[in-house]
Structure formats: structure tokens, C-alpha cells
CSV table of C-alpha atoms in Angstrom, one decimal:
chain,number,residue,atom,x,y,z
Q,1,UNK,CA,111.2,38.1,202.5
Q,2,UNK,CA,108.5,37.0,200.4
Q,3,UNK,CA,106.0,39.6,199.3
Q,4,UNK,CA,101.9,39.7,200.1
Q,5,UNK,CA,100.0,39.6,196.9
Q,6,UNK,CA,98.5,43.1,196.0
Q,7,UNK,CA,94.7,42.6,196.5
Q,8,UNK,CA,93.7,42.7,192.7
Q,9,UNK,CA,89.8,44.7,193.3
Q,10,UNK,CA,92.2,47.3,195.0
Q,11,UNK,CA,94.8,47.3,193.2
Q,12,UNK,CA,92.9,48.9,189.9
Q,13,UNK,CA,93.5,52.9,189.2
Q,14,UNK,CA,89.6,53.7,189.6
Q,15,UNK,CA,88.2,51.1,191.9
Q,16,UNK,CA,91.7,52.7,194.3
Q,17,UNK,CA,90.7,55.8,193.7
Q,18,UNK,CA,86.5,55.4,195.0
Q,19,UNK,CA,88.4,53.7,198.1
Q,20,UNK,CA,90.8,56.2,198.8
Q,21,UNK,CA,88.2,59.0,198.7
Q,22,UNK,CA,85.3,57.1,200.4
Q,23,UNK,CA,88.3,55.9,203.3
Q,24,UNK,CA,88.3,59.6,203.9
Q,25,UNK,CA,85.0,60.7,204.1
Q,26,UNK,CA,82.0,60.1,206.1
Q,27,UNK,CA,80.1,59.1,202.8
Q,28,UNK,CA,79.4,60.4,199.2
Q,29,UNK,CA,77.4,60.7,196.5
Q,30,UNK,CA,77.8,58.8,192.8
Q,31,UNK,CA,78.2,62.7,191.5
Q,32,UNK,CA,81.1,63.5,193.9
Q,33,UNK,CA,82.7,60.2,193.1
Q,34,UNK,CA,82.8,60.6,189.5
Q,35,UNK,CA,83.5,64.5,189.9
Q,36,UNK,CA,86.5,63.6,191.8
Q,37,UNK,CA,88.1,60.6,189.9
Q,38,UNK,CA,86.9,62.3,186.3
Q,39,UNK,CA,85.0,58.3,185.1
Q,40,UNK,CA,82.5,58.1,183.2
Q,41,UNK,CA,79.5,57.4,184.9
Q,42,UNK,CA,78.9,53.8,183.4
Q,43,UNK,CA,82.9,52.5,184.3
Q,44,UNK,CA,82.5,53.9,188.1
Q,45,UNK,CA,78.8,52.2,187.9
Q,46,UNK,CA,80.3,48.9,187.2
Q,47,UNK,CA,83.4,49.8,190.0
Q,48,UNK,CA,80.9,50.4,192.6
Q,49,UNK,CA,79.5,47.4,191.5
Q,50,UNK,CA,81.9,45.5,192.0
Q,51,UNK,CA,83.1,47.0,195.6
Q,52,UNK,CA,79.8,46.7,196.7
Q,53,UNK,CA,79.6,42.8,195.8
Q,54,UNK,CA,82.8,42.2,197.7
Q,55,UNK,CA,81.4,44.1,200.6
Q,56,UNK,CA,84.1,47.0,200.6
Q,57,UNK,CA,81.1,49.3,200.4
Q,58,UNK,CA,77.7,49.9,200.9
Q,59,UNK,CA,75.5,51.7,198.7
Q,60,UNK,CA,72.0,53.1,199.3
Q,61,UNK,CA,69.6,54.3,196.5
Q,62,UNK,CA,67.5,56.7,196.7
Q,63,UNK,CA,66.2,59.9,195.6
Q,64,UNK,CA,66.5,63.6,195.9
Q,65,UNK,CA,63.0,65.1,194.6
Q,66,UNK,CA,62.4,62.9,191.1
Q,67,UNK,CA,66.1,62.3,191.2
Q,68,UNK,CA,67.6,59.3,191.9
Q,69,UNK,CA,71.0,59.6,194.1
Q,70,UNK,CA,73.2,57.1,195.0
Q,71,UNK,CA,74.9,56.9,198.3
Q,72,UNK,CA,78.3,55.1,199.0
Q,73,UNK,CA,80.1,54.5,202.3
Q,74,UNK,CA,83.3,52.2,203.1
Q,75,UNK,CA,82.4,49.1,205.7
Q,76,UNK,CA,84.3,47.8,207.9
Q,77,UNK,CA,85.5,45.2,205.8
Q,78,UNK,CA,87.1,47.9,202.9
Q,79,UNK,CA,88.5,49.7,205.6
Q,80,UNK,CA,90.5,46.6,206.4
Q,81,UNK,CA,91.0,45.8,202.8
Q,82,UNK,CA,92.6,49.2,201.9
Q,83,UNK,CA,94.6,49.0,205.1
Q,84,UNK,CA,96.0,45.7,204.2
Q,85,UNK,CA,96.8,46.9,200.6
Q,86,UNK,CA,98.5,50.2,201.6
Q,87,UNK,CA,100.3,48.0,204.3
Q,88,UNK,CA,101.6,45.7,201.3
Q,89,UNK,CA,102.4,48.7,198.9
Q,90,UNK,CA,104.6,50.0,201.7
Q,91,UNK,CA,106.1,46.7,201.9
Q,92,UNK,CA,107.3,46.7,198.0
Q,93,UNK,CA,108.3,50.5,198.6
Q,94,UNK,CA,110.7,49.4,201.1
Q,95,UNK,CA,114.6,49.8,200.2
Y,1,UNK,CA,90.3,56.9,184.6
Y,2,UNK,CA,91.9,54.0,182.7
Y,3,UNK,CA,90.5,50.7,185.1
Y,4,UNK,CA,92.6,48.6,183.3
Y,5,UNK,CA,96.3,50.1,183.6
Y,6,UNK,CA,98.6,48.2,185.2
Y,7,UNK,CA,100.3,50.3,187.7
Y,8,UNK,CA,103.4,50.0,190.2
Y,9,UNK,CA,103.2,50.9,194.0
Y,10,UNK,CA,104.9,54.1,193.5
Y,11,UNK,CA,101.7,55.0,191.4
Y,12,UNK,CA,99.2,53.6,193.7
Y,13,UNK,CA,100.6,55.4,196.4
Y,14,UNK,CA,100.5,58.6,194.8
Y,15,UNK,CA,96.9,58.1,193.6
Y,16,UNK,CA,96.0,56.9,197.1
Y,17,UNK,CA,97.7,60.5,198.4
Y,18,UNK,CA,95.8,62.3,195.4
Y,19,UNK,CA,92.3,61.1,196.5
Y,20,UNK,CA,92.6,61.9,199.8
Y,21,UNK,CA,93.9,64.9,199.7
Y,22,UNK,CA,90.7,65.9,196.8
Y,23,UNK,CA,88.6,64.5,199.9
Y,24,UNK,CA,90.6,66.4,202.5
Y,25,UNK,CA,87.6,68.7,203.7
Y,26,UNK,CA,88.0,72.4,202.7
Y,27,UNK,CA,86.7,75.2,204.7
Y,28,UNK,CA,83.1,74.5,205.3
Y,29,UNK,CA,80.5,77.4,205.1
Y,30,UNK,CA,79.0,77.1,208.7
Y,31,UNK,CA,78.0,81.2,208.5
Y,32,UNK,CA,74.0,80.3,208.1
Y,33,UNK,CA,74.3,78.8,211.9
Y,34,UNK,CA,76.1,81.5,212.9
Y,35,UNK,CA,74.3,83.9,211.6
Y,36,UNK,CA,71.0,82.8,212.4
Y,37,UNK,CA,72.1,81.8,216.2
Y,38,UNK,CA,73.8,85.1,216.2
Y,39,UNK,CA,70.7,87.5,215.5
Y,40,UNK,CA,68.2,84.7,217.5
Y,41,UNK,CA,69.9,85.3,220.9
Y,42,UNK,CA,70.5,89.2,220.3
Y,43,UNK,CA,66.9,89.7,219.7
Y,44,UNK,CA,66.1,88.0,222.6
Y,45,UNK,CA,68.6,89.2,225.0
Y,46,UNK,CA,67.6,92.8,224.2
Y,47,UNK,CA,64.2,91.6,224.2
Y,48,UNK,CA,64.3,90.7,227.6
Y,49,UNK,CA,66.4,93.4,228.6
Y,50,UNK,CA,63.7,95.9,227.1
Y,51,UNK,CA,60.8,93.6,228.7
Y,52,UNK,CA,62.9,93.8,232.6
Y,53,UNK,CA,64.0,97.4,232.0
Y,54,UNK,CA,60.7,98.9,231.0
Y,55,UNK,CA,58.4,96.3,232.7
Y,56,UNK,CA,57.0,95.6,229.4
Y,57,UNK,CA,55.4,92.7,230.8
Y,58,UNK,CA,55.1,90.0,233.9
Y,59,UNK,CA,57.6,87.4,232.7
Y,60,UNK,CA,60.3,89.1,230.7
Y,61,UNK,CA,62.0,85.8,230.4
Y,62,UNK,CA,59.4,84.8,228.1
Y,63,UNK,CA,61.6,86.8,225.5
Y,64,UNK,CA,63.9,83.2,225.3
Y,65,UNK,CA,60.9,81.4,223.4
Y,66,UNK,CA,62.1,83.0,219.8
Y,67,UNK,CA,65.0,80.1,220.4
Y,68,UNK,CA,62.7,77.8,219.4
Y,69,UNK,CA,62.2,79.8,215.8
Y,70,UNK,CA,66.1,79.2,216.1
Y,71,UNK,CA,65.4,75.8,216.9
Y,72,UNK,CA,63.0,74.8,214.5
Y,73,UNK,CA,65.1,76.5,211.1
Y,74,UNK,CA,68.3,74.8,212.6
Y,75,UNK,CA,66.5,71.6,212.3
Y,76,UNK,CA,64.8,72.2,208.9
Y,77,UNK,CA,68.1,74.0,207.6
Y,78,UNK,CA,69.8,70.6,209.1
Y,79,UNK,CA,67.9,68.3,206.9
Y,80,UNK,CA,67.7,69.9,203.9
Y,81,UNK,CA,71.5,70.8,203.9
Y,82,UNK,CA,72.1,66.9,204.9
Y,83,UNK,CA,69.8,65.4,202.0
Y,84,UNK,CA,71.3,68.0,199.5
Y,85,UNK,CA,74.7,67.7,200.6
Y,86,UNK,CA,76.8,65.4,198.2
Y,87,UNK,CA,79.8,64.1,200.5
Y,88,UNK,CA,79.7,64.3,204.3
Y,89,UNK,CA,82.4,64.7,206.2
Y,90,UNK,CA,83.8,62.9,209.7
Y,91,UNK,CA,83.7,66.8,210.7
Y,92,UNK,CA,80.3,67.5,209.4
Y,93,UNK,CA,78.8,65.2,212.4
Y,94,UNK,CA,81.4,65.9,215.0
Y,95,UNK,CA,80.4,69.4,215.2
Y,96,UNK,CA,76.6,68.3,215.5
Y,97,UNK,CA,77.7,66.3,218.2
Y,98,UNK,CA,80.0,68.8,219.6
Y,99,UNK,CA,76.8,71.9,219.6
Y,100,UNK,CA,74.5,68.9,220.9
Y,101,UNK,CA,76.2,68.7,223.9
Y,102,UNK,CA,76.9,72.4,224.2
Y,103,UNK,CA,73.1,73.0,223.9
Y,104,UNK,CA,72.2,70.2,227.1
Y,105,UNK,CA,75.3,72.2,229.2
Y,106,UNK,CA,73.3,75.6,228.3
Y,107,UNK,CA,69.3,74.2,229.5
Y,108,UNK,CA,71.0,72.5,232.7
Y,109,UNK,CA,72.7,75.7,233.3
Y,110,UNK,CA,69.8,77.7,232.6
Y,111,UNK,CA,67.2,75.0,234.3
Y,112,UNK,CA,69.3,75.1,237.6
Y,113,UNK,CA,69.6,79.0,237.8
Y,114,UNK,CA,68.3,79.2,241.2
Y,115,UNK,CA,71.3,77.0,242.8
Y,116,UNK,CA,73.9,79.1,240.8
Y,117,UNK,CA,72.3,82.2,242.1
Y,118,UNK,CA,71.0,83.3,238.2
Y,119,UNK,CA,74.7,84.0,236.9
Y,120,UNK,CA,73.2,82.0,234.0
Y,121,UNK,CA,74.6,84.6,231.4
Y,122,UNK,CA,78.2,84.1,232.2
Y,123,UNK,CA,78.1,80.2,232.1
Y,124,UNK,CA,76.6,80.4,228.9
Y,125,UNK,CA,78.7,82.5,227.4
Y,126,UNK,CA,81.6,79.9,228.8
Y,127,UNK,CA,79.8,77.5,227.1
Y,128,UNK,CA,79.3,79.4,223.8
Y,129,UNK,CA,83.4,80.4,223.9
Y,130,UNK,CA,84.2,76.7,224.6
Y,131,UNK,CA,81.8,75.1,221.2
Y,132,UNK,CA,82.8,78.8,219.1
Y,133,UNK,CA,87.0,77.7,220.0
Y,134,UNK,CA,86.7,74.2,219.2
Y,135,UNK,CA,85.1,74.5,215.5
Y,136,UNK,CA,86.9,77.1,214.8
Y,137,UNK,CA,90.0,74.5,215.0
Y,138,UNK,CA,88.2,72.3,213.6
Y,139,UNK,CA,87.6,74.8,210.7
Y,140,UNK,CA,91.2,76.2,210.9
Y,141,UNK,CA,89.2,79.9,211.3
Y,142,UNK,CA,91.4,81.7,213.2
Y,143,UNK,CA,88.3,84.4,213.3
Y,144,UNK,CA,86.1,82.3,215.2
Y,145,UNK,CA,88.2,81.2,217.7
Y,146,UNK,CA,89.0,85.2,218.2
Y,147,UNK,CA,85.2,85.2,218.8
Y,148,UNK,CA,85.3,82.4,221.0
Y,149,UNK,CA,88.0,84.7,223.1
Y,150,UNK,CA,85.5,87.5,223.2
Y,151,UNK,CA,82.8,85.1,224.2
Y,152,UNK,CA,85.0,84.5,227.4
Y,153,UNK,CA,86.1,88.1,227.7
Y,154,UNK,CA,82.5,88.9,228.3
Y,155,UNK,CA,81.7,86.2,230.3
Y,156,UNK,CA,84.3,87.5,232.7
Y,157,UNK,CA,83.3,90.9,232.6
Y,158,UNK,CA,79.5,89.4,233.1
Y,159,UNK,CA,80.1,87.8,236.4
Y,160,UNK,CA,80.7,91.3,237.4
Y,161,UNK,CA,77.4,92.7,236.6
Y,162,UNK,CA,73.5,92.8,237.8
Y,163,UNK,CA,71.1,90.1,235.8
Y,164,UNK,CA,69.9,92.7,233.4
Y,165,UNK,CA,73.4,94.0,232.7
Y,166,UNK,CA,74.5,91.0,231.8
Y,167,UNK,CA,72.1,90.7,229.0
Y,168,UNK,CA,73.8,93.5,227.1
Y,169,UNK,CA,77.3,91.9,227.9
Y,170,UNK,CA,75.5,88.8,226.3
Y,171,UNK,CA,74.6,90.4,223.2
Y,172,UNK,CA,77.9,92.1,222.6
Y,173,UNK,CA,79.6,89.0,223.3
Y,174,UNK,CA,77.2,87.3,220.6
Y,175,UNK,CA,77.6,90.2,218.1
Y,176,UNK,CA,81.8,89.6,218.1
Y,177,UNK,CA,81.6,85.9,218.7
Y,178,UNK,CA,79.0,84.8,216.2
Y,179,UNK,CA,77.6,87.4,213.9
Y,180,UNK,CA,81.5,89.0,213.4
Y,181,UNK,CA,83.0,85.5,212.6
Y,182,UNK,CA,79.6,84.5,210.7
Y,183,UNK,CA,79.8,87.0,208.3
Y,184,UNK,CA,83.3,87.4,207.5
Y,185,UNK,CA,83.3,83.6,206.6
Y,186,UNK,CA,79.9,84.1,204.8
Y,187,UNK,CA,82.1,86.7,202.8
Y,188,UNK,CA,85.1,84.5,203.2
Y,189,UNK,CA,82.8,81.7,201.1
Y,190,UNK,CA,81.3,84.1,198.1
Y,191,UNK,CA,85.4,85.2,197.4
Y,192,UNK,CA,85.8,81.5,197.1
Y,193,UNK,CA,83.1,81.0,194.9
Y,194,UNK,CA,84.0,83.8,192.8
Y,195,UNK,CA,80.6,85.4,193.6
């Protein structure tokens, strides 16, 4: 049996990590994000980026007081995404 | 973070099981709403009780309209809390949803007393034991869904008794199914912040 391809914007340590945490929350902040996966904030910047662009997230900016905060939530499309790609890693993890 | 790594599946599955378990919603600190709902509805019942009992005045009902101080912090507290808050949680909405719909059960119980012959209290201490169980799972609080069995306990016991009578089965039944629950998981909270 052939294998699927790993989808390569998933299958990066941080850009799996924002997924995996945003797949199980309602949404999240840029602080939370980087809290929880320990990047700096210019690496998960670029990240989101790049989710965001493929449409696996969406991201709303705005702010709280004079601060500017940064929203991200997982569409429809990432949730399908990281479903396919946890469906393949299974696949490979199969004896 | 290293973005570049190459890694195998066995270590994207076990960062996949990392994240979510970081994400994996710890107990949430609920104790203002309990609190505040708690003391709102005590004052009032006794209130009323005080306003029927001593015929303080012509419409001792009229004690009920501090729910819309409850009301209006609630909503305030709500929104602040929501624009502060910096992850939200499937949970977090599910219990608005889940106290939305207890509240419209309570006002068409308590708009229809007349066709239920006033046993107003009892239904909406049913009510208040049904939302008090369900987050309490939700939670995985084992002391509110005690509370949510005293809610019923009284409700029971308040079918039994005259309208004014029940208001004082109503305000115990708040005291050990709100306030008791909402300040031992206020407590429960500062431990876990080391306060």
C-alpha cells in the first residue's frame, strides 16, 4: 500500500503545534499560542502567517485598550487539513 | 520550537497529544457567577419574604427586580471577562448556552404562575438543580453537582409548603447550591494560584 504524502505546512514541529492547540479550543490569543508552544514571537508570527494564507486559520486583529491582540481560530478547511494529516500519520504508524 | 526539524510520525503524534492535552481546559473559575447569583436571589427571596410577611408594601413581588442588578453585572462581567480572556474554550460557550436556556425555562415558569397554581419556587429550583448538575460535569466539580442535589432536595420539600414558605426553602437551597459550591471553588482557584 502506497503511503499519502504528509501535508508539508502540517507537518512542521511549530506550525503542528498552533494546529493542534487551536483544533482544541474555541479560539486563542497570539500570547497563549506562543505561551504554549514556547516560540518566539517573530517565528510563530511568520507560522500564523503562513496558516492563515493557506486558509487553515483565521486571524482577527484588534485591540485590548492601546494593545493590539491577535485572535486565531481553525476554519473549516484546517480542521480537515489536520484530520487528513493525523489520518496519514496513523497510516505510517501502522505495523 | 525548532520550525525546521525534520521529524517522524511517532514525534508528530506525540506533539499533536502534547498540545492538546496543554489546551485540555482545566478547571474554570465560574465562583463570580455563582457567587453573585447566589447572594442576588437570597436577598431577594428574603426580601419578599420580609415584604409578604410584614406587609412591608402592596406588591412584595417587586423584591425580584434586584435580578436585573444580577442581570446587568452578569452582562458587564460577561464582556469584559470575554475581551480579556486569552483562549476560549468549546465549554466556555456551552455553558452560556446551557444558563440561556435555563434562564427562558425560569420567566416562562415564573410568567405562567397562575396556570401552575404559583408553585413557581419549586420549578425553579428544578431548573436551578438541572443547569447547577450539568456544569458541574462539565467542570468535573463534584461540589456543585452536590449543590445541584440540594437544589432538588428543596424543591421537593418546597412543593410541600405555603408560597411564602417556600421562599425560605428557596434561599437555603441557593445558599448550599450556589454560594457553598461558589465559594469553595473560589477558594479551590486561589490554592491553585498559590494565592
Amino acid at each position: 500500500m502506497a503511503f499519502k504524502t504528509l501535508d508539508p505546512l502540517l507537518h512542521s514541529q511549530l506550525r503542528l503545534a498552533i494546529m493542534s492547540l487551536l483544533v482544541s479550543v474555541e479560539r486563542a490569543d497570539f500570547v497563549y499560542i506562543k505561551e504554549q508552544t514556547g516560540a518566539t514571537a517573530g517565528n510563530l508570527s511568520v507560522q500564523i502567517d503562513k496558516l492563515s494564507s493557506a486558509g487553515y486559520l483565521s486571524v482577527t486583529k484588534g485591540f485590548e485598550g492601546k494593545k493590539p491582540k491577535t485572535t486565531c481560530k481553525i476554519t473549516s478547511i484546517g480542521i480537515e487539513a489536520f484530520e487528513a494529516y493525523v489520518n496519514t500519520i496513523q497510516q505510517y504508524l501502522k505495523p | 520550537m525548532d520550525e525546521q526539524k525534520d521529524f517522524t510520525p511517532q514525534e508528530s503524534l506525540a506533539l499533536i497529544n502534547s498540545m492538546i492535552s496543554k489546551a485540555r481546559q482545566r478547571y474554570s473559575d465560574k465562583s463570580f457567577y455563582y457567587l453573585l447569583w447566589g447572594w442576588i436571589v437570597i436577598i431577594a427571596c428574603l426580601l419578599h419574604y420580609a415584604f409578604d410577611s410584614y406587609q412591608l408594601i402592596e406588591e412584595p413581588s417587586m423584591a425580584w427586580l434586584v435580578m436585573f442588578i444580577g442581570a446587568a453585572i452578569s452582562i458587564f462581567y460577561g464582556m469584559r471577562e470575554s475581551k480579556q480572556a486569552k483562549v476560549t474554550h468549546y465549554t466556555d460557550k456551552l455553558y452560556g448556552w446551557l444558563w440561556l436556556s435555563m434562564s427562558i425555562g425560569m420567566i416562562i415558569v415564573i410568567i405562567n404562575g397562575q396556570f401552575i397554581n404559583f408553585q413557581i419556587v419549586p420549578l425553579i429550583l428544578l431548573l436551578a438543580g438541572a443547569g447547577t448538575f450539568v456544569s458541574g460535569a462539565m467542570m468535573k466539580f463534584r461540589a456543585l453537582q452536590l449543590g445541584a442535589v440540594c437544589l432538588w432536595a428543596m424543591a421537593i420539600f418546597a412543593f410541600r409548603l405555603n408560597e411564602v414558605e417556600q421562599l425560605l426553602a428557596m434561599a437555603v437551597g441557593i445558599a448550599l447550591g450556589y454560594l457553598l459550591p461558589g465559594y469553595i471553588m473560589k477558594f479551590n482557584m486561589k490554592k491553585q494560584r498559590g494565592l
